[in-house]
PDB file of C-alpha atoms and ligand atoms in Angstrom:
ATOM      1  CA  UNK Q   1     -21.240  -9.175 -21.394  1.00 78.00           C
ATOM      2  CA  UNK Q   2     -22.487 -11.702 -18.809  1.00 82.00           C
ATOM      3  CA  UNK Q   3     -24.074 -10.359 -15.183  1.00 82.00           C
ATOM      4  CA  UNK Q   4     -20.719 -11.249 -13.718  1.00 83.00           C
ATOM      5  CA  UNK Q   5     -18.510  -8.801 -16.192  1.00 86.00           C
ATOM      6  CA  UNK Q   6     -21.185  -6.298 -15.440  1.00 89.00           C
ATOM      7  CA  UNK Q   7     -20.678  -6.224 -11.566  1.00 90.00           C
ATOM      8  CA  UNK Q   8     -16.798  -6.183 -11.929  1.00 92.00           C
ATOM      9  CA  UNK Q   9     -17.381  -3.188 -14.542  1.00 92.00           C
ATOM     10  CA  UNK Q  10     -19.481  -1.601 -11.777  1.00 92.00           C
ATOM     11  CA  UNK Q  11     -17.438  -2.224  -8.935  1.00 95.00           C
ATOM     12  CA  UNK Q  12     -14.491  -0.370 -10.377  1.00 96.00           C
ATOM     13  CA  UNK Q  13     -13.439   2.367  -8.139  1.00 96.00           C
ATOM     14  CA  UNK Q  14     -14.690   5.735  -9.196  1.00 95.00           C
ATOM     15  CA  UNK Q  15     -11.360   7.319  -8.258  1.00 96.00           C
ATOM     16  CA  UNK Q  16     -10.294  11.010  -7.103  1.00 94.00           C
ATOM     17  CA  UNK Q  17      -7.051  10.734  -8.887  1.00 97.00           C
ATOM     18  CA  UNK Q  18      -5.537   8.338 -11.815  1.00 97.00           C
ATOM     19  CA  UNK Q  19      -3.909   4.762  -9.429  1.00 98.00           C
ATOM     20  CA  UNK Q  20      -2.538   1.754 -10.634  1.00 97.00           C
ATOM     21  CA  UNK Q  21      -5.402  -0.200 -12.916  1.00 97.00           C
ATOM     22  CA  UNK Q  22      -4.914  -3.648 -10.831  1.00 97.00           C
ATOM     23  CA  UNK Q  23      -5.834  -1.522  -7.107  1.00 98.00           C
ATOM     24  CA  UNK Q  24      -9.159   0.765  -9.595  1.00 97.00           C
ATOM     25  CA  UNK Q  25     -10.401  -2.701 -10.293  1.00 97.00           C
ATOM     26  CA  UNK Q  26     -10.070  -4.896  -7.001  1.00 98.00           C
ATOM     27  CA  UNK Q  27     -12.962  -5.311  -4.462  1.00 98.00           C
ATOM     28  CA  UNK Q  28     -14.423  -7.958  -2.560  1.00 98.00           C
ATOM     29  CA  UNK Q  29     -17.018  -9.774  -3.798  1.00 97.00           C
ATOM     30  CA  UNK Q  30     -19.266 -12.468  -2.226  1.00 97.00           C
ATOM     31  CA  UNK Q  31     -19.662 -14.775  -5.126  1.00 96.00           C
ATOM     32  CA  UNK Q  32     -17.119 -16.286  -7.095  1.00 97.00           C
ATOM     33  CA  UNK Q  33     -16.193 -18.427 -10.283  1.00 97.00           C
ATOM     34  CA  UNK Q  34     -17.279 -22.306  -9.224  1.00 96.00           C
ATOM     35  CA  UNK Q  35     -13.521 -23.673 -10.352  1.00 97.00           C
ATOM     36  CA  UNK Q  36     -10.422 -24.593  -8.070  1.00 98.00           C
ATOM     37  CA  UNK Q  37      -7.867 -22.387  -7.555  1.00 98.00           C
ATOM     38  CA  UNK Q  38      -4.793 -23.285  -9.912  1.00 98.00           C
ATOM     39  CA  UNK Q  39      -1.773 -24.667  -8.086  1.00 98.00           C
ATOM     40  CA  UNK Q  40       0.861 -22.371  -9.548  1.00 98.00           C
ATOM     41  CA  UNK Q  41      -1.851 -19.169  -8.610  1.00 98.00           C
ATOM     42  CA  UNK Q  42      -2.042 -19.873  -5.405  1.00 98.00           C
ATOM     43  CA  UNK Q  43       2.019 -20.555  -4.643  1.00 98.00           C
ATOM     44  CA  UNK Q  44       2.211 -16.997  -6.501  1.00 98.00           C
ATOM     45  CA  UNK Q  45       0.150 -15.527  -4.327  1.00 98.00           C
ATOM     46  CA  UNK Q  46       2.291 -16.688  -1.146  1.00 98.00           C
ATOM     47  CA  UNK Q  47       5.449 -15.889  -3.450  1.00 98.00           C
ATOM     48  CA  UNK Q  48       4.128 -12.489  -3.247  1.00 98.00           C
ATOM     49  CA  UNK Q  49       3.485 -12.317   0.729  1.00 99.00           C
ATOM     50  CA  UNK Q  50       7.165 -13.609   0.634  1.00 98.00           C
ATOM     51  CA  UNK Q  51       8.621 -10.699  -0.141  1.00 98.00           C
ATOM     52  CA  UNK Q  52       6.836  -8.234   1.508  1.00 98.00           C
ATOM     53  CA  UNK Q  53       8.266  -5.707   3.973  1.00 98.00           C
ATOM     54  CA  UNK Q  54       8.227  -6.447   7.523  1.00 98.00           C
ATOM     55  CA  UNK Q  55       9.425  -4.698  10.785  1.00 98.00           C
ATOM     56  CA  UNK Q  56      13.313  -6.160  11.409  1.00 97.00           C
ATOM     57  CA  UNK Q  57      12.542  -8.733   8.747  1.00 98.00           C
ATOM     58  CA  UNK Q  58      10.648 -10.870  10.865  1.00 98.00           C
ATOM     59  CA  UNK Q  59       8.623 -12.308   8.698  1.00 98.00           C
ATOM     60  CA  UNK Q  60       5.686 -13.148  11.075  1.00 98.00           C
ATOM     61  CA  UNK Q  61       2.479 -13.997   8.493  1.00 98.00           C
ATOM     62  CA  UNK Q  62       1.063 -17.455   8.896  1.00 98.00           C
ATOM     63  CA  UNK Q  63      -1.445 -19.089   6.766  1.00 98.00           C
ATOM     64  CA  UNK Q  64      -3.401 -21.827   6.908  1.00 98.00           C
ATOM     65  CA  UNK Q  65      -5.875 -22.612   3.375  1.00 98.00           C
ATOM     66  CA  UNK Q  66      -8.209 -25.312   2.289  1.00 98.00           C
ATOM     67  CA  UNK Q  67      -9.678 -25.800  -0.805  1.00 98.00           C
ATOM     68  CA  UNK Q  68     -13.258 -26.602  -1.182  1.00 98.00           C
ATOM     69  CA  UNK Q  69     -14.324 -30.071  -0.848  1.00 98.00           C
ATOM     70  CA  UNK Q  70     -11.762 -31.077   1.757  1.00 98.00           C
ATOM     71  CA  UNK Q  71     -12.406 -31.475   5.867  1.00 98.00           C
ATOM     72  CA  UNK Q  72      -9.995 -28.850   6.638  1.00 98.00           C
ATOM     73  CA  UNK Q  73     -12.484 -26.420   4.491  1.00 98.00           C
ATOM     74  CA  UNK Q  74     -14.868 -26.789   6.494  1.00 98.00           C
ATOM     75  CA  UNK Q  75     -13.311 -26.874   9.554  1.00 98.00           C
ATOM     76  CA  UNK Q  76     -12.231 -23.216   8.625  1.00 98.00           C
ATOM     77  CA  UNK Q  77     -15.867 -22.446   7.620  1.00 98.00           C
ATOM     78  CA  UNK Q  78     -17.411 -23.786  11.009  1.00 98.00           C
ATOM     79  CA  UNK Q  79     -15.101 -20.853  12.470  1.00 98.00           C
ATOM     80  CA  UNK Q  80     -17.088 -18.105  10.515  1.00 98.00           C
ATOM     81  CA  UNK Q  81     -19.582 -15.957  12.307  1.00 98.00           C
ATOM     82  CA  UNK Q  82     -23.497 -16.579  10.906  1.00 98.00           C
ATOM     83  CA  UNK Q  83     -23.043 -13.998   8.871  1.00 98.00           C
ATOM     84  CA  UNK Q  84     -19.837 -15.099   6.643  1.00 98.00           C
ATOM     85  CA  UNK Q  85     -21.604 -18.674   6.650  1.00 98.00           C
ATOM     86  CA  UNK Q  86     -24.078 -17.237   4.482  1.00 97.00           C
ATOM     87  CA  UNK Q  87     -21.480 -16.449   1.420  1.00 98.00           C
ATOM     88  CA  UNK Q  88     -18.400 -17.814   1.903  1.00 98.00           C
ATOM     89  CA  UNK Q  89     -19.518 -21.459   0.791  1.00 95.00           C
ATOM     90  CA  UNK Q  90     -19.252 -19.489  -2.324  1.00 93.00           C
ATOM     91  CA  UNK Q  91     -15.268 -20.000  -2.064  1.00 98.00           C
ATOM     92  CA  UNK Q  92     -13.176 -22.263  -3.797  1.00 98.00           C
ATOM     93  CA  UNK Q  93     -10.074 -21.638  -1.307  1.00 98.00           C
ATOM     94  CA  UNK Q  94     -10.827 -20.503   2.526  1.00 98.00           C
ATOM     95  CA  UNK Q  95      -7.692 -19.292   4.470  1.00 98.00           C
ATOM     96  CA  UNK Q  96      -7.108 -17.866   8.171  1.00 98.00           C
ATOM     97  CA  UNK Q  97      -4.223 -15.792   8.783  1.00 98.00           C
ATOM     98  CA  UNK Q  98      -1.973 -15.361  11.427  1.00 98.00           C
ATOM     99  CA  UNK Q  99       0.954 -13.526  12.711  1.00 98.00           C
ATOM    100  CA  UNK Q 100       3.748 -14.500  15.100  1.00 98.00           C
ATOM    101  CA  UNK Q 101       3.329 -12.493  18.537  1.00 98.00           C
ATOM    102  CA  UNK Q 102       7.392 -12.166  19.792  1.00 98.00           C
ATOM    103  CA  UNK Q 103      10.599 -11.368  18.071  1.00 96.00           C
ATOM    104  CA  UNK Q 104      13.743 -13.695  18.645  1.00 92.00           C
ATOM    105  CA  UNK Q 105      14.340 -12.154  21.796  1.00 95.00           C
ATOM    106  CA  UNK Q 106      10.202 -12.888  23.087  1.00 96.00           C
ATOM    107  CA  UNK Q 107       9.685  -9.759  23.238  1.00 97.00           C
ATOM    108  CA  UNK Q 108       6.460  -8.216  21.979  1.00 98.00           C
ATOM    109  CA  UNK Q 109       6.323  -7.909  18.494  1.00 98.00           C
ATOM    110  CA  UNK Q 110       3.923  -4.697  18.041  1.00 97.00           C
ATOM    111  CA  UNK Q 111       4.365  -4.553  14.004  1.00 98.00           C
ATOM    112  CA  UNK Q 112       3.248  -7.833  13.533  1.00 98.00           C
ATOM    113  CA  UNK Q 113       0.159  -7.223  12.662  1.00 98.00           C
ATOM    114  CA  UNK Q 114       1.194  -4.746  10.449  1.00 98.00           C
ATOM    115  CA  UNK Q 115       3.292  -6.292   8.802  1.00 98.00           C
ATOM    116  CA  UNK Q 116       0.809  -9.328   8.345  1.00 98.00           C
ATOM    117  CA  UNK Q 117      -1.910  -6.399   6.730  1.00 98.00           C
ATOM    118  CA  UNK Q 118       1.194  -5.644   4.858  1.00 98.00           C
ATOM    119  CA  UNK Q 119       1.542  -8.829   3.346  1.00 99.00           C
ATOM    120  CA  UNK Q 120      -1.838  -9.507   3.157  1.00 98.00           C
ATOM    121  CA  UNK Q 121      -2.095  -6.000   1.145  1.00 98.00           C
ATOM    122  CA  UNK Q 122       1.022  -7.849  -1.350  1.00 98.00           C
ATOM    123  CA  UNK Q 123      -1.176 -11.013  -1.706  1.00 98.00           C
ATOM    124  CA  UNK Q 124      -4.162  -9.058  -2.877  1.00 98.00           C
ATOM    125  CA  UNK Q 125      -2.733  -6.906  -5.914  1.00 98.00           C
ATOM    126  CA  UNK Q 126      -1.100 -10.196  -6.717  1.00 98.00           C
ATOM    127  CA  UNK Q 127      -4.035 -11.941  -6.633  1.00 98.00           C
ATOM    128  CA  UNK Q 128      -6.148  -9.071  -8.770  1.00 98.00           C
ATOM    129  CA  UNK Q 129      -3.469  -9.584 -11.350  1.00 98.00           C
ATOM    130  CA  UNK Q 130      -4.082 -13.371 -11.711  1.00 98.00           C
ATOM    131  CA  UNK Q 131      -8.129 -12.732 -11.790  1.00 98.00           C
ATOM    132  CA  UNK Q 132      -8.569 -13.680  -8.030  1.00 98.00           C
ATOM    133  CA  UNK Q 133     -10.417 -11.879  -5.827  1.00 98.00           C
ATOM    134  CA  UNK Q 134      -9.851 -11.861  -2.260  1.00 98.00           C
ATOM    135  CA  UNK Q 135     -12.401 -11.280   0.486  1.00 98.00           C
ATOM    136  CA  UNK Q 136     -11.115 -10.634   3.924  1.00 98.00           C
ATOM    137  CA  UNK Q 137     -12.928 -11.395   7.276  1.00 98.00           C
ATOM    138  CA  UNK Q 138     -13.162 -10.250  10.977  1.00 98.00           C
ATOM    139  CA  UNK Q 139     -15.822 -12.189  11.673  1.00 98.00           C
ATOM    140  CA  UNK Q 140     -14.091 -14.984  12.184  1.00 98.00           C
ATOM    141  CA  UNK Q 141     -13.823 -17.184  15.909  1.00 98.00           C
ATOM    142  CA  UNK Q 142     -10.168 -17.023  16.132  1.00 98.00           C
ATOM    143  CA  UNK Q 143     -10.436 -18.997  19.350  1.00 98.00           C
ATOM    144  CA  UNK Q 144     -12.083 -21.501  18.229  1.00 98.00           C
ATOM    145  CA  UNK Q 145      -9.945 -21.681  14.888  1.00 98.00           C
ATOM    146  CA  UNK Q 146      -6.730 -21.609  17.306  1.00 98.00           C
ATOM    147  CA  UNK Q 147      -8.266 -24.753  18.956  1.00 98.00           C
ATOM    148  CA  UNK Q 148      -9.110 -26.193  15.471  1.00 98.00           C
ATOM    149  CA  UNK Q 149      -5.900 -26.156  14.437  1.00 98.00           C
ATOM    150  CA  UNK Q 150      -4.360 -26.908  17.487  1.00 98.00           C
ATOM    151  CA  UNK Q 151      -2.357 -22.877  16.311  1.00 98.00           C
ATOM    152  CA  UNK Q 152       0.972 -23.488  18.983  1.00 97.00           C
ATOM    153  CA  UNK Q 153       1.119 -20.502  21.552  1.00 97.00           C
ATOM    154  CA  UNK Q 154       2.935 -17.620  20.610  1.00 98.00           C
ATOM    155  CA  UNK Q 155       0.833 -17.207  16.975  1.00 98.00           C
ATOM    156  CA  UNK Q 156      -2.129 -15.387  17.376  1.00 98.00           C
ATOM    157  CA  UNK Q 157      -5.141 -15.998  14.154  1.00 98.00           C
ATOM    158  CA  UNK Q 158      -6.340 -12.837  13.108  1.00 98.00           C
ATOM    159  CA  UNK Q 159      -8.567 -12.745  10.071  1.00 98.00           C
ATOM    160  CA  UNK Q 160     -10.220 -14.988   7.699  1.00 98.00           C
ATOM    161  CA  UNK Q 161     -10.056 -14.691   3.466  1.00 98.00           C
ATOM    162  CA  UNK Q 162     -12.418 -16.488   1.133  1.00 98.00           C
ATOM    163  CA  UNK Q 163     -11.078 -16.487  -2.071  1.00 98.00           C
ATOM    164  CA  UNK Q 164     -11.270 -17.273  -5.644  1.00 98.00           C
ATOM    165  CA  UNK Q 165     -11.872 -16.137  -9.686  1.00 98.00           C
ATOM    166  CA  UNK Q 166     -13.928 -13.473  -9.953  1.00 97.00           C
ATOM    167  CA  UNK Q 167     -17.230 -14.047 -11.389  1.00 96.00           C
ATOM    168  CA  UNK Q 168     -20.022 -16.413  -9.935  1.00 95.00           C
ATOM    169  CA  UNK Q 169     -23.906 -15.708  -9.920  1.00 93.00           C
ATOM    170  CA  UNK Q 170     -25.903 -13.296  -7.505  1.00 93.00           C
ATOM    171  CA  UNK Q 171     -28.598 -15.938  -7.524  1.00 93.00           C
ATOM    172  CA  UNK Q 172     -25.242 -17.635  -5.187  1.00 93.00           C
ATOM    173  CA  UNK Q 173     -26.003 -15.414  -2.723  1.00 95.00           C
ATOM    174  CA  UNK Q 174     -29.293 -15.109   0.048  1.00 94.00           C
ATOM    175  CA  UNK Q 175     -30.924 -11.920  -1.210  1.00 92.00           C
ATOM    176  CA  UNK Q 176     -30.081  -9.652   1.165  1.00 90.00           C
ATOM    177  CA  UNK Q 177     -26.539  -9.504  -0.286  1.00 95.00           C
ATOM    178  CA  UNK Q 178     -27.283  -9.723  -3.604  1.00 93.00           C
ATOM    179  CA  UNK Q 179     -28.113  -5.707  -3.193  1.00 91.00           C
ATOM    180  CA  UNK Q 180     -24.861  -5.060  -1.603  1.00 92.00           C
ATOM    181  CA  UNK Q 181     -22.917  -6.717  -4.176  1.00 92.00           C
ATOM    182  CA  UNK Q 182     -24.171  -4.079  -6.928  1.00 87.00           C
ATOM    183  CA  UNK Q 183     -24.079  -0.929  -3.838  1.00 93.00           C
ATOM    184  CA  UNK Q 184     -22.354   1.719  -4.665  1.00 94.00           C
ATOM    185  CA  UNK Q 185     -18.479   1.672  -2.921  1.00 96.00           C
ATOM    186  CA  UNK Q 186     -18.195   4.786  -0.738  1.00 96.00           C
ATOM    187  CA  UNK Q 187     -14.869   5.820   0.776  1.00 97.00           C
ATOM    188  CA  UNK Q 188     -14.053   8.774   3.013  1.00 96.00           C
ATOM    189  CA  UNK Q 189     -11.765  12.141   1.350  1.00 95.00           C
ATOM    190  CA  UNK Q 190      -8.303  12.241   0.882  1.00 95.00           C
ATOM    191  CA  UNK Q 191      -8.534  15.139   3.598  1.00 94.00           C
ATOM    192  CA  UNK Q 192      -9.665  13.180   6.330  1.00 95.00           C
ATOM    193  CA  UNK Q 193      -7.262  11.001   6.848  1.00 96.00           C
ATOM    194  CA  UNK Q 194      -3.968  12.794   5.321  1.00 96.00           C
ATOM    195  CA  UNK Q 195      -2.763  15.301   7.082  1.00 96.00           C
ATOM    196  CA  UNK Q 196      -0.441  18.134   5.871  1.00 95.00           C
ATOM    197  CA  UNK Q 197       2.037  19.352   8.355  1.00 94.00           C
ATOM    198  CA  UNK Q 198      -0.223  19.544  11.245  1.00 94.00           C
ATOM    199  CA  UNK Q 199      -2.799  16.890  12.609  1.00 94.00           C
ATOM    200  CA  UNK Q 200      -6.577  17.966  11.361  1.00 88.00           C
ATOM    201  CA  UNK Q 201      -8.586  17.751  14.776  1.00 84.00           C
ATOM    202  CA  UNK Q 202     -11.702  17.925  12.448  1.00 84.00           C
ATOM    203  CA  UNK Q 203     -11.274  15.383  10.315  1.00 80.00           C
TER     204      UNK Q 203
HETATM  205  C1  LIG E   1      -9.812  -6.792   8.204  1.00 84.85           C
HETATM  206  C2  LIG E   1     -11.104  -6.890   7.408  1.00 84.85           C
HETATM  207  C3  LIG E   1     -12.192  -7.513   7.951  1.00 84.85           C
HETATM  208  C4  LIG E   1     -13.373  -7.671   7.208  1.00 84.85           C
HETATM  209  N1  LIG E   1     -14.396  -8.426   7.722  1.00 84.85           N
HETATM  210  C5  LIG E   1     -15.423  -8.787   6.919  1.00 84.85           C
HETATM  211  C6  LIG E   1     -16.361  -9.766   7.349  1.00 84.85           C
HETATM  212  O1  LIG E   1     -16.268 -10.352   8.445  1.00 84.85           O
HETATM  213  N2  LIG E   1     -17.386 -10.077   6.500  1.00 84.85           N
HETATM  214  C7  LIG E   1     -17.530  -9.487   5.267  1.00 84.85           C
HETATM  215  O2  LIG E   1     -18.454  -9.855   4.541  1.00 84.85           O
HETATM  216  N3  LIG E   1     -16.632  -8.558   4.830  1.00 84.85           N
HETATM  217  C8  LIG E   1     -15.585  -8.196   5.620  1.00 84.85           C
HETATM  218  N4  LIG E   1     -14.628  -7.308   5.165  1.00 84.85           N
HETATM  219  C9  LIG E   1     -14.772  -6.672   3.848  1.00 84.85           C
HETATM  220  C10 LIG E   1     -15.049  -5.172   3.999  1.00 84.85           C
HETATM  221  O3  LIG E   1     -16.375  -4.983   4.389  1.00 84.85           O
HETATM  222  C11 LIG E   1     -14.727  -4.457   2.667  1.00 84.85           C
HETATM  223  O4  LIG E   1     -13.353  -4.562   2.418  1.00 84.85           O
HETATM  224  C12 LIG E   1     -15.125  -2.989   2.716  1.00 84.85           C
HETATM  225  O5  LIG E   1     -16.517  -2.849   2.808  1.00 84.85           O
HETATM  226  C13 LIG E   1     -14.653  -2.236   1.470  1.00 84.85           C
HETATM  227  O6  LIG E   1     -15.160  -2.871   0.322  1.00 84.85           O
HETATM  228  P1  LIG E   1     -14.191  -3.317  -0.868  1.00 84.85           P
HETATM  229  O7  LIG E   1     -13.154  -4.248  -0.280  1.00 84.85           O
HETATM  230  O8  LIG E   1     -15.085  -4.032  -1.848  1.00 84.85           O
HETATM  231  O9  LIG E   1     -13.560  -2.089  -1.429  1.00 84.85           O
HETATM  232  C14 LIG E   1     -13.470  -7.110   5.903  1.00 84.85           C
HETATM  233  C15 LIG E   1     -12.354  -6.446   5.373  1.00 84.85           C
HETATM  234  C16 LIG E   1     -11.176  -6.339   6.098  1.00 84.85           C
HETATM  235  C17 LIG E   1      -9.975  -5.668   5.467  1.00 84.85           C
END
């Protein structure tokens, strides 16, 4: 087994109860396999956005990607706060996401950015099946990016994803994150955030 299998063996969730082997084994890792993105994986993985649920169907997930090599990735890239800089160069594919801020009628759409987590959320257990990890960023200039891409009004960019195959080298990566790539995952109870029959005002 190489370093790379090692981490991924690792990084598997150490789970409360028995889920769904594809969600146990997904994470988000800061290196990544140096090899392009195959066509048909990456029109799967927008297959699978496709048909996820939204609020009234809307629909209102944009995307814009870039794979490595190309102006446009690093036009994405020179969006990234310092910190993302220092990884995601790592990437094979970059992509900012986007949602669509008014229904038919302009009003407000408040679910859209549910519904683009939502699809986002479809992408990434896609994406886990085909090997691909995705890694999905806040700290991202949306501003800027919006100017970039010259985003029309009305569509509001909202995170960043690096993404690729899983594996890559931690020697990739400044040392600083090369711990937190092997750190142990830590997530909060069950109990504090599900609530039976009555809010918890402890939790
Ligand atoms: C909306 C969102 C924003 C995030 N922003 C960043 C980011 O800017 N930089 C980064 O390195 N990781 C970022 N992450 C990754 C989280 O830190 C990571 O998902 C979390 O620590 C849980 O780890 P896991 O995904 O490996 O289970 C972000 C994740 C999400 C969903």
């Amino acid at each position: 087994m190489n370093a790379a299998e090692q981490i991924r063996l690792e990084n598997i969730a150490d789970t409360q109860h028995e889920i769904f082997a594809l969600l146990k084994q997904r994470y988000s890792p800061r290196t990544f396999k140096k090899k392009p993105l195959k066509k048909d994986h990456l029109e799967q993985l927008f297959e699978a956005v496709r048909w996820s649920a939204s609020s009234n169907n809307l629909q209102p997930w944009r995307f814009i990607y870039a794979e490595k090599g190309t102006e446009a990735y690093n036009k994405i890239y020179n969006c990234f706060s310092d910190f993302n800089k220092s990884w995601t160069k790592n990437a094979p594919v970059l992509m900012l996401s986007a949602y669509k801020e008014k229904t038919k009628e302009g009003k407000e759409n408040f679910h859209a950015l549910h519904d683009l987590g939502l699809s986002l959320g479809q992408m990434t257990v896609q994406a886990q099946y085909l090997g691909i990890a995705l890694h999905h960023m806040a700290g991202v200039d949306w501003e800027k990016a919006q100017k970039v891409f010259q985003v029309p009004e009305g569509f509001h960019i909202s995170t960043a994803i690096a993404l690729g195959y899983y594996g890559g080298d931690l020697e990739d990566l400044p040392e600083d994150l090369q711990d937190q790539e092997t750190a142990k995952r830590k997530r909060i109870p069950i109990k504090e955030f599900a609530f039976r029959e009555n809010w918890n005002p402890e939790a």
